[in-house]
Amino acid sequence: MTRKRILRDIIGIFKDKASILKANLSTKRGVSSIQVTVIRATTHSSTSPPRNHRVAAIISAGDHSLPAIYTCIDAIMDRLHSTQNPYVALKCLFIFHNIMSKGSLLYKDHASFFPSSGGHNSLNLSGFYDKFDVETRQLSSWVRWYANVLERNMITSRTLGSYISPSSKLSINFDKIENHKGNNISFSDSVTEMESLVCMVEVICEAPESQYCQKIDLVHEIMILISEDYRSSQYHIMIRLVELSGRVSRLSYLDLSELILCLSRLEGCRKKMNELFIRRKNDLFWEMVSQKKMDLEKVKYEREKQSLLLWNVDENCDELNWSSQRFGGKIQQFLVTA
């Protein structure tokens, strides 16, 4: 470790102590307690993920009342947007992700404030960059990517009407999925949900390539959480494919084309996703996607073939009418001259 890095770490420790001291000076003890908990969970000094008991304390603090929820979210977002340290930023995002998966419904609702609306707790870290050294530059790309994943998580959850981050490890039962009875939702809504789920997989697929960063404990724990979101996305995609399969004949040509395009984009993520999540290498999922795509393409081809046939019939009818009119005109002219 270089002298420059040691000095930076010491400065980070002093920053944490100063932030804790400032929080303790607050006259509002409840607010102060939450702020201190957030600071201690997101220190500059450690490359390890926040300790479980600190994450649990932040989640449980938001279960008591609405003001406590606001305080927790504000504390996390203030910490996130006031730092230029990638470790602190990743820890803040990690805690936020845990809230999205393990927090109460009310907690999740307030944490998932729509990101594109420009609210105070919009993640919006596209410009995050720490150029201190090679490591911080690489980690900065992980911060930007992780923020994008969480924003897409919130958008997709809003589209589905349910939170995509599972509260516990999700087990996929293919027999139950195949026998799933469709919901009474419109075709366009089903296609919109599929498109949003595919976007979720695509954003995860954009993970930085750095092998070094993946060996860091904090990044490793982040990837475990994201793998559960990926697993949940697979589940929701399969459910919707089964729902749509029984109603393909009633899909409009536009919805059919959009659905095929979605599945083509999804197939383009297969290699990268299998590399990212070796233990989540779900061949049955990808086989199902490929099969459903082939089925949809077959239906589309038959419709196009039928449309072409009808078009040719119309053309022939028009030609026949034109010929009849021309021939009829000549007969009438002949009769008049005769």
CSV table of C-alpha atoms in Angstrom, one decimal:
chain,number,residue,atom,x,y,z
A,1,MET,CA,0.0,0.0,0.0
A,2,THR,CA,1.4,3.4,-1.1
A,3,ARG,CA,1.9,6.3,1.3
A,4,LYS,CA,-0.6,8.2,-0.7
A,5,ARG,CA,-3.2,5.5,-0.2
A,6,ILE,CA,-2.5,5.3,3.6
A,7,LEU,CA,-3.0,9.0,3.9
A,8,ARG,CA,-6.3,8.8,2.0
A,9,ASP,CA,-7.5,6.1,4.4
A,10,ILE,CA,-6.5,8.1,7.4
A,11,ILE,CA,-8.4,11.1,6.1
A,12,GLY,CA,-11.4,8.8,5.5
A,13,ILE,CA,-11.4,7.7,9.1
A,14,PHE,CA,-11.3,11.3,10.3
A,15,LYS,CA,-14.2,12.1,7.9
A,16,ASP,CA,-16.3,9.3,9.5
A,17,LYS,CA,-15.5,10.4,13.0
A,18,ALA,CA,-16.4,14.0,12.1
A,19,SER,CA,-19.7,12.9,10.5
A,20,ILE,CA,-20.6,10.8,13.6
A,21,LEU,CA,-19.7,13.8,15.9
A,22,LYS,CA,-21.9,16.1,13.8
A,23,ALA,CA,-24.8,13.6,13.9
A,24,ASN,CA,-24.5,13.2,17.7
A,25,LEU,CA,-24.8,17.0,18.2
A,26,SER,CA,-28.3,16.9,16.8
A,27,THR,CA,-31.0,17.5,19.4
A,28,LYS,CA,-33.3,15.0,17.7
A,29,ARG,CA,-32.1,11.7,19.2
A,30,GLY,CA,-34.0,9.4,16.9
A,31,VAL,CA,-32.7,11.1,13.8
A,32,SER,CA,-29.2,11.2,15.3
A,33,SER,CA,-29.2,7.5,16.1
A,34,ILE,CA,-30.2,6.5,12.5
A,35,GLN,CA,-27.6,8.8,11.0
A,36,VAL,CA,-24.9,7.3,13.2
A,37,THR,CA,-26.0,3.8,12.2
A,38,VAL,CA,-25.8,4.6,8.5
A,39,ILE,CA,-22.3,6.2,8.9
A,40,ARG,CA,-21.0,3.2,10.8
A,41,ALA,CA,-22.4,0.9,8.1
A,42,THR,CA,-20.8,2.8,5.3
A,43,THR,CA,-17.3,3.6,6.6
A,44,HIS,CA,-14.3,4.6,4.4
A,45,SER,CA,-11.9,2.3,6.1
A,46,SER,CA,-13.1,-1.2,5.2
A,47,THR,CA,-13.5,-3.0,1.8
A,48,SER,CA,-15.8,-5.5,3.4
A,49,PRO,CA,-19.6,-5.2,3.1
A,50,PRO,CA,-21.6,-3.6,6.0
A,51,ARG,CA,-22.0,-5.9,8.9
A,52,ASN,CA,-25.2,-7.8,9.0
A,53,HIS,CA,-26.3,-6.4,12.4
A,54,ARG,CA,-25.9,-2.8,11.1
A,55,VAL,CA,-27.9,-3.5,7.9
A,56,ALA,CA,-30.6,-5.2,10.0
A,57,ALA,CA,-30.6,-2.2,12.4
A,58,ILE,CA,-31.3,0.2,9.4
A,59,ILE,CA,-34.0,-2.1,8.1
A,60,SER,CA,-35.7,-2.5,11.4
A,61,ALA,CA,-35.4,1.3,12.2
A,62,GLY,CA,-37.7,1.9,9.2
A,63,ASP,CA,-40.3,-0.6,10.4
A,64,HIS,CA,-41.4,1.6,13.3
A,65,SER,CA,-42.9,4.7,11.7
A,66,LEU,CA,-43.2,6.8,8.6
A,67,PRO,CA,-40.9,9.5,10.0
A,68,ALA,CA,-38.3,6.9,10.7
A,69,ILE,CA,-38.5,5.6,7.1
A,70,TYR,CA,-38.0,9.1,5.8
A,71,THR,CA,-35.0,9.6,8.1
A,72,CYS,CA,-33.4,6.3,7.0
A,73,ILE,CA,-33.8,7.0,3.3
A,74,ASP,CA,-32.6,10.6,3.7
A,75,ALA,CA,-29.5,9.5,5.7
A,76,ILE,CA,-28.6,6.9,3.1
A,77,MET,CA,-29.1,9.3,0.1
A,78,ASP,CA,-27.3,12.2,1.8
A,79,ARG,CA,-24.3,9.9,2.5
A,80,LEU,CA,-24.4,8.5,-1.1
A,81,HIS,CA,-24.6,11.9,-2.8
A,82,SER,CA,-22.0,13.6,-0.6
A,83,THR,CA,-19.2,11.0,-1.1
A,84,GLN,CA,-16.6,10.6,-3.9
A,85,ASN,CA,-15.3,7.3,-2.3
A,86,PRO,CA,-16.5,4.3,-4.3
A,87,TYR,CA,-16.5,2.0,-1.3
A,88,VAL,CA,-18.8,4.3,0.6
A,89,ALA,CA,-21.0,4.7,-2.4
A,90,LEU,CA,-21.2,0.9,-3.0
A,91,LYS,CA,-22.0,0.3,0.7
A,92,CYS,CA,-24.9,2.9,0.5
A,93,LEU,CA,-26.3,1.2,-2.6
A,94,PHE,CA,-25.9,-2.2,-0.9
A,95,ILE,CA,-28.0,-1.1,2.0
A,96,PHE,CA,-30.5,0.4,-0.3
A,97,HIS,CA,-30.7,-2.9,-2.2
A,98,ASN,CA,-31.3,-4.8,1.1
A,99,ILE,CA,-34.2,-2.4,1.9
A,100,MET,CA,-35.7,-3.2,-1.5
A,101,SER,CA,-35.5,-6.9,-0.8
A,102,LYS,CA,-36.0,-7.2,3.0
A,103,GLY,CA,-37.7,-4.0,4.1
A,104,SER,CA,-41.4,-3.7,4.9
A,105,LEU,CA,-43.9,-2.8,2.1
A,106,LEU,CA,-44.1,0.8,3.3
A,107,TYR,CA,-40.3,1.0,3.5
A,108,LYS,CA,-40.0,-0.3,-0.1
A,109,ASP,CA,-42.7,2.1,-1.4
A,110,HIS,CA,-40.8,5.1,-0.1
A,111,ALA,CA,-37.4,3.8,-1.1
A,112,SER,CA,-38.5,3.1,-4.7
A,113,PHE,CA,-39.5,6.7,-5.4
A,114,PHE,CA,-39.5,6.8,-9.2
A,115,PRO,CA,-35.9,7.6,-10.2
A,116,SER,CA,-36.7,9.5,-13.4
A,117,SER,CA,-38.9,12.0,-11.6
A,118,GLY,CA,-35.9,13.8,-10.2
A,119,GLY,CA,-36.7,13.3,-6.5
A,120,HIS,CA,-34.2,13.8,-3.7
A,121,ASN,CA,-33.5,10.1,-3.5
A,122,SER,CA,-32.9,9.6,-7.2
A,123,LEU,CA,-29.8,7.5,-7.5
A,124,ASN,CA,-28.5,9.2,-10.6
A,125,LEU,CA,-24.8,8.3,-10.3
A,126,SER,CA,-24.0,8.3,-14.0
A,127,GLY,CA,-21.3,11.0,-13.4
A,128,PHE,CA,-19.7,9.2,-10.4
A,129,TYR,CA,-15.9,8.9,-10.9
A,130,ASP,CA,-13.0,8.6,-8.5
A,131,LYS,CA,-9.7,9.0,-10.4
A,132,PHE,CA,-7.4,8.5,-7.3
A,133,ASP,CA,-5.9,5.3,-8.7
A,134,VAL,CA,-6.6,2.3,-11.0
A,135,GLU,CA,-8.6,0.5,-8.3
A,136,THR,CA,-10.9,3.5,-7.5
A,137,ARG,CA,-11.4,4.1,-11.3
A,138,GLN,CA,-12.5,0.5,-11.8
A,139,LEU,CA,-14.7,0.6,-8.7
A,140,SER,CA,-16.3,3.8,-10.0
A,141,SER,CA,-17.6,1.9,-13.0
A,142,TRP,CA,-19.1,-0.6,-10.5
A,143,VAL,CA,-20.9,2.2,-8.7
A,144,ARG,CA,-22.4,3.6,-11.9
A,145,TRP,CA,-23.5,0.1,-13.0
A,146,TYR,CA,-24.9,-0.9,-9.6
A,147,ALA,CA,-26.9,2.4,-9.5
A,148,ASN,CA,-28.3,1.6,-12.9
A,149,VAL,CA,-29.3,-1.9,-11.9
A,150,LEU,CA,-31.2,-0.6,-8.8
A,151,GLU,CA,-32.9,2.1,-10.8
A,152,ARG,CA,-34.1,-0.5,-13.4
A,153,ASN,CA,-35.1,-2.7,-10.5
A,154,MET,CA,-37.4,0.1,-9.3
A,155,ILE,CA,-38.8,0.8,-12.8
A,156,THR,CA,-39.5,-2.9,-13.5
A,157,SER,CA,-41.1,-3.4,-10.1
A,158,ARG,CA,-43.4,-0.4,-10.8
A,159,THR,CA,-44.3,-1.9,-14.2
A,160,LEU,CA,-45.1,-5.3,-12.7
A,161,GLY,CA,-46.9,-4.0,-9.8
A,162,SER,CA,-44.8,-6.1,-7.4
A,163,TYR,CA,-41.2,-5.9,-6.1
A,164,ILE,CA,-38.8,-7.9,-8.1
A,165,SER,CA,-36.2,-8.3,-5.3
A,166,PRO,CA,-37.1,-11.5,-3.4
A,167,SER,CA,-37.1,-11.3,0.4
A,168,SER,CA,-35.6,-14.8,0.5
A,169,LYS,CA,-33.9,-17.2,-1.9
A,170,LEU,CA,-36.3,-18.0,-4.8
A,171,SER,CA,-36.7,-21.6,-5.8
A,172,ILE,CA,-38.1,-22.0,-9.4
A,173,ASN,CA,-40.5,-25.0,-9.9
A,174,PHE,CA,-40.9,-25.5,-13.7
A,175,ASP,CA,-43.9,-27.8,-13.3
A,176,LYS,CA,-45.8,-25.1,-11.4
A,177,ILE,CA,-44.8,-22.5,-13.9
A,178,GLU,CA,-46.0,-24.7,-16.9
A,179,ASN,CA,-49.3,-25.2,-15.1
A,180,HIS,CA,-49.6,-21.5,-14.2
A,181,LYS,CA,-53.0,-20.0,-15.0
A,182,GLY,CA,-52.8,-16.6,-16.7
A,183,ASN,CA,-53.9,-13.4,-15.1
A,184,ASN,CA,-56.7,-11.3,-16.7
A,185,ILE,CA,-54.4,-8.6,-18.1
A,186,SER,CA,-54.3,-7.1,-21.6
A,187,PHE,CA,-51.9,-8.4,-24.2
A,188,SER,CA,-50.2,-5.0,-24.5
A,189,ASP,CA,-49.6,-5.0,-20.7
A,190,SER,CA,-48.1,-8.4,-20.8
A,191,VAL,CA,-45.8,-7.4,-23.6
A,192,THR,CA,-44.8,-4.2,-21.8
A,193,GLU,CA,-44.0,-6.2,-18.7
A,194,MET,CA,-41.9,-8.6,-20.7
A,195,GLU,CA,-40.0,-5.7,-22.3
A,196,SER,CA,-39.3,-4.2,-18.8
A,197,LEU,CA,-38.0,-7.6,-17.5
A,198,VAL,CA,-35.8,-8.0,-20.5
A,199,CYS,CA,-34.4,-4.5,-19.8
A,200,MET,CA,-33.6,-5.6,-16.3
A,201,VAL,CA,-31.6,-8.6,-17.6
A,202,GLU,CA,-29.8,-6.3,-20.1
A,203,VAL,CA,-28.8,-3.9,-17.4
A,204,ILE,CA,-27.4,-6.7,-15.3
A,205,CYS,CA,-25.6,-8.0,-18.4
A,206,GLU,CA,-23.7,-4.7,-18.6
A,207,ALA,CA,-21.6,-5.5,-15.5
A,208,PRO,CA,-18.0,-4.2,-15.7
A,209,GLU,CA,-15.4,-6.8,-16.9
A,210,SER,CA,-12.9,-6.2,-14.0
A,211,GLN,CA,-12.0,-9.6,-12.5
A,212,TYR,CA,-10.0,-7.9,-9.8
A,213,CYS,CA,-13.0,-6.0,-8.4
A,214,GLN,CA,-15.1,-9.2,-8.3
A,215,LYS,CA,-12.6,-10.6,-5.8
A,216,ILE,CA,-13.4,-7.8,-3.3
A,217,ASP,CA,-15.7,-9.0,-0.5
A,218,LEU,CA,-18.1,-6.0,-0.9
A,219,VAL,CA,-18.5,-6.6,-4.7
A,220,HIS,CA,-18.9,-10.3,-4.1
A,221,GLU,CA,-21.8,-9.7,-1.7
A,222,ILE,CA,-23.4,-7.2,-4.2
A,223,MET,CA,-23.3,-9.9,-6.9
A,224,ILE,CA,-25.0,-12.4,-4.6
A,225,LEU,CA,-27.9,-9.9,-4.1
A,226,ILE,CA,-28.1,-9.1,-7.9
A,227,SER,CA,-28.1,-12.9,-8.7
A,228,GLU,CA,-31.3,-13.2,-6.7
A,229,ASP,CA,-32.8,-10.3,-8.7
A,230,TYR,CA,-31.7,-12.1,-11.9
A,231,ARG,CA,-33.3,-15.3,-10.6
A,232,SER,CA,-36.5,-13.5,-9.8
A,233,SER,CA,-36.5,-11.9,-13.3
A,234,GLN,CA,-36.2,-15.3,-14.9
A,235,TYR,CA,-39.2,-16.5,-12.9
A,236,HIS,CA,-41.3,-13.5,-13.9
A,237,ILE,CA,-40.3,-13.9,-17.6
A,238,MET,CA,-41.2,-17.6,-17.6
A,239,ILE,CA,-44.6,-16.9,-16.0
A,240,ARG,CA,-45.4,-14.3,-18.7
A,241,LEU,CA,-44.2,-16.6,-21.5
A,242,VAL,CA,-46.6,-19.3,-20.2
A,243,GLU,CA,-49.4,-16.7,-19.9
A,244,LEU,CA,-48.9,-15.5,-23.5
A,245,SER,CA,-48.4,-18.9,-25.0
A,246,GLY,CA,-52.1,-19.8,-24.5
A,247,ARG,CA,-53.2,-16.5,-26.2
A,248,VAL,CA,-50.7,-16.2,-29.1
A,249,SER,CA,-53.5,-16.5,-31.7
A,250,ARG,CA,-55.1,-13.3,-30.2
A,251,LEU,CA,-51.9,-11.2,-30.2
A,252,SER,CA,-51.8,-8.3,-32.6
A,253,TYR,CA,-49.1,-8.4,-35.3
A,254,LEU,CA,-47.4,-5.5,-33.6
A,255,ASP,CA,-47.4,-7.1,-30.1
A,256,LEU,CA,-46.2,-10.4,-31.7
A,257,SER,CA,-43.3,-8.6,-33.4
A,258,GLU,CA,-42.3,-6.7,-30.3
A,259,LEU,CA,-42.4,-9.9,-28.2
A,260,ILE,CA,-40.1,-11.7,-30.7
A,261,LEU,CA,-37.7,-8.8,-30.6
A,262,CYS,CA,-37.7,-8.9,-26.8
A,263,LEU,CA,-36.8,-12.6,-26.7
A,264,SER,CA,-34.1,-12.0,-29.3
A,265,ARG,CA,-32.5,-9.3,-27.1
A,266,LEU,CA,-32.8,-11.7,-24.1
A,267,GLU,CA,-31.0,-14.5,-26.0
A,268,GLY,CA,-28.2,-12.0,-26.7
A,269,CYS,CA,-27.6,-11.8,-22.9
A,270,ARG,CA,-27.2,-15.6,-22.4
A,271,LYS,CA,-23.4,-15.9,-22.7
A,272,LYS,CA,-22.6,-13.0,-20.5
A,273,MET,CA,-25.2,-14.0,-17.8
A,274,ASN,CA,-23.9,-17.5,-17.7
A,275,GLU,CA,-20.4,-16.1,-17.2
A,276,LEU,CA,-21.5,-13.7,-14.5
A,277,PHE,CA,-23.6,-16.3,-12.6
A,278,ILE,CA,-22.1,-19.7,-13.1
A,279,ARG,CA,-24.2,-21.1,-10.3
A,280,ARG,CA,-27.3,-19.6,-11.9
A,281,LYS,CA,-26.6,-21.3,-15.2
A,282,ASN,CA,-30.3,-22.2,-15.9
A,283,ASP,CA,-30.4,-24.1,-19.2
A,284,LEU,CA,-34.1,-24.9,-18.8
A,285,PHE,CA,-34.8,-21.2,-18.7
A,286,TRP,CA,-32.9,-20.5,-21.9
A,287,GLU,CA,-34.4,-23.6,-23.6
A,288,MET,CA,-37.9,-22.3,-22.8
A,289,VAL,CA,-37.0,-18.8,-24.2
A,290,SER,CA,-35.7,-20.3,-27.4
A,291,GLN,CA,-38.7,-22.6,-27.8
A,292,LYS,CA,-41.2,-19.9,-27.2
A,293,LYS,CA,-39.4,-17.6,-29.6
A,294,MET,CA,-39.5,-20.3,-32.3
A,295,ASP,CA,-43.3,-20.8,-31.7
A,296,LEU,CA,-43.9,-17.1,-32.0
A,297,GLU,CA,-41.8,-16.8,-35.2
A,298,LYS,CA,-43.8,-19.6,-36.7
A,299,VAL,CA,-47.1,-17.9,-35.9
A,300,LYS,CA,-45.8,-14.6,-37.3
A,301,TYR,CA,-44.6,-16.4,-40.5
A,302,GLU,CA,-48.0,-18.1,-41.0
A,303,ARG,CA,-49.8,-14.7,-40.6
A,304,GLU,CA,-47.5,-13.0,-43.1
A,305,LYS,CA,-48.0,-15.9,-45.5
A,306,GLN,CA,-51.8,-15.6,-45.1
A,307,SER,CA,-51.6,-11.9,-45.6
A,308,LEU,CA,-49.6,-12.3,-48.7
A,309,LEU,CA,-52.0,-14.8,-50.1
A,310,LEU,CA,-55.0,-12.5,-49.4
A,311,TRP,CA,-53.1,-9.7,-51.1
A,312,ASN,CA,-52.5,-11.8,-54.2
A,313,VAL,CA,-56.2,-12.7,-54.3
A,314,ASP,CA,-57.2,-9.1,-54.1
A,315,GLU,CA,-54.7,-8.2,-56.9
A,316,ASN,CA,-56.1,-11.0,-59.1
A,317,CYS,CA,-59.7,-9.8,-58.4
A,318,ASP,CA,-58.8,-6.2,-59.3
A,319,GLU,CA,-57.2,-7.4,-62.5
A,320,LEU,CA,-60.2,-9.5,-63.4
A,321,ASN,CA,-62.6,-6.6,-62.7
A,322,TRP,CA,-60.5,-4.3,-64.9
A,323,SER,CA,-60.4,-6.9,-67.7
A,324,SER,CA,-64.1,-7.5,-67.5
A,325,GLN,CA,-64.9,-3.8,-67.6
A,326,ARG,CA,-62.6,-3.3,-70.6
A,327,PHE,CA,-64.0,-6.3,-72.5
A,328,GLY,CA,-67.6,-5.3,-71.6
A,329,GLY,CA,-66.9,-1.8,-73.0
A,330,LYS,CA,-65.6,-3.2,-76.3
A,331,ILE,CA,-68.8,-5.4,-76.7
A,332,GLN,CA,-71.0,-2.5,-76.0
A,333,GLN,CA,-69.1,-0.4,-78.6
A,334,PHE,CA,-69.4,-3.1,-81.2
A,335,LEU,CA,-73.2,-3.4,-80.6
A,336,VAL,CA,-73.7,0.3,-81.0
A,337,THR,CA,-71.7,0.5,-84.3
A,338,ALA,CA,-73.5,-2.6,-85.6
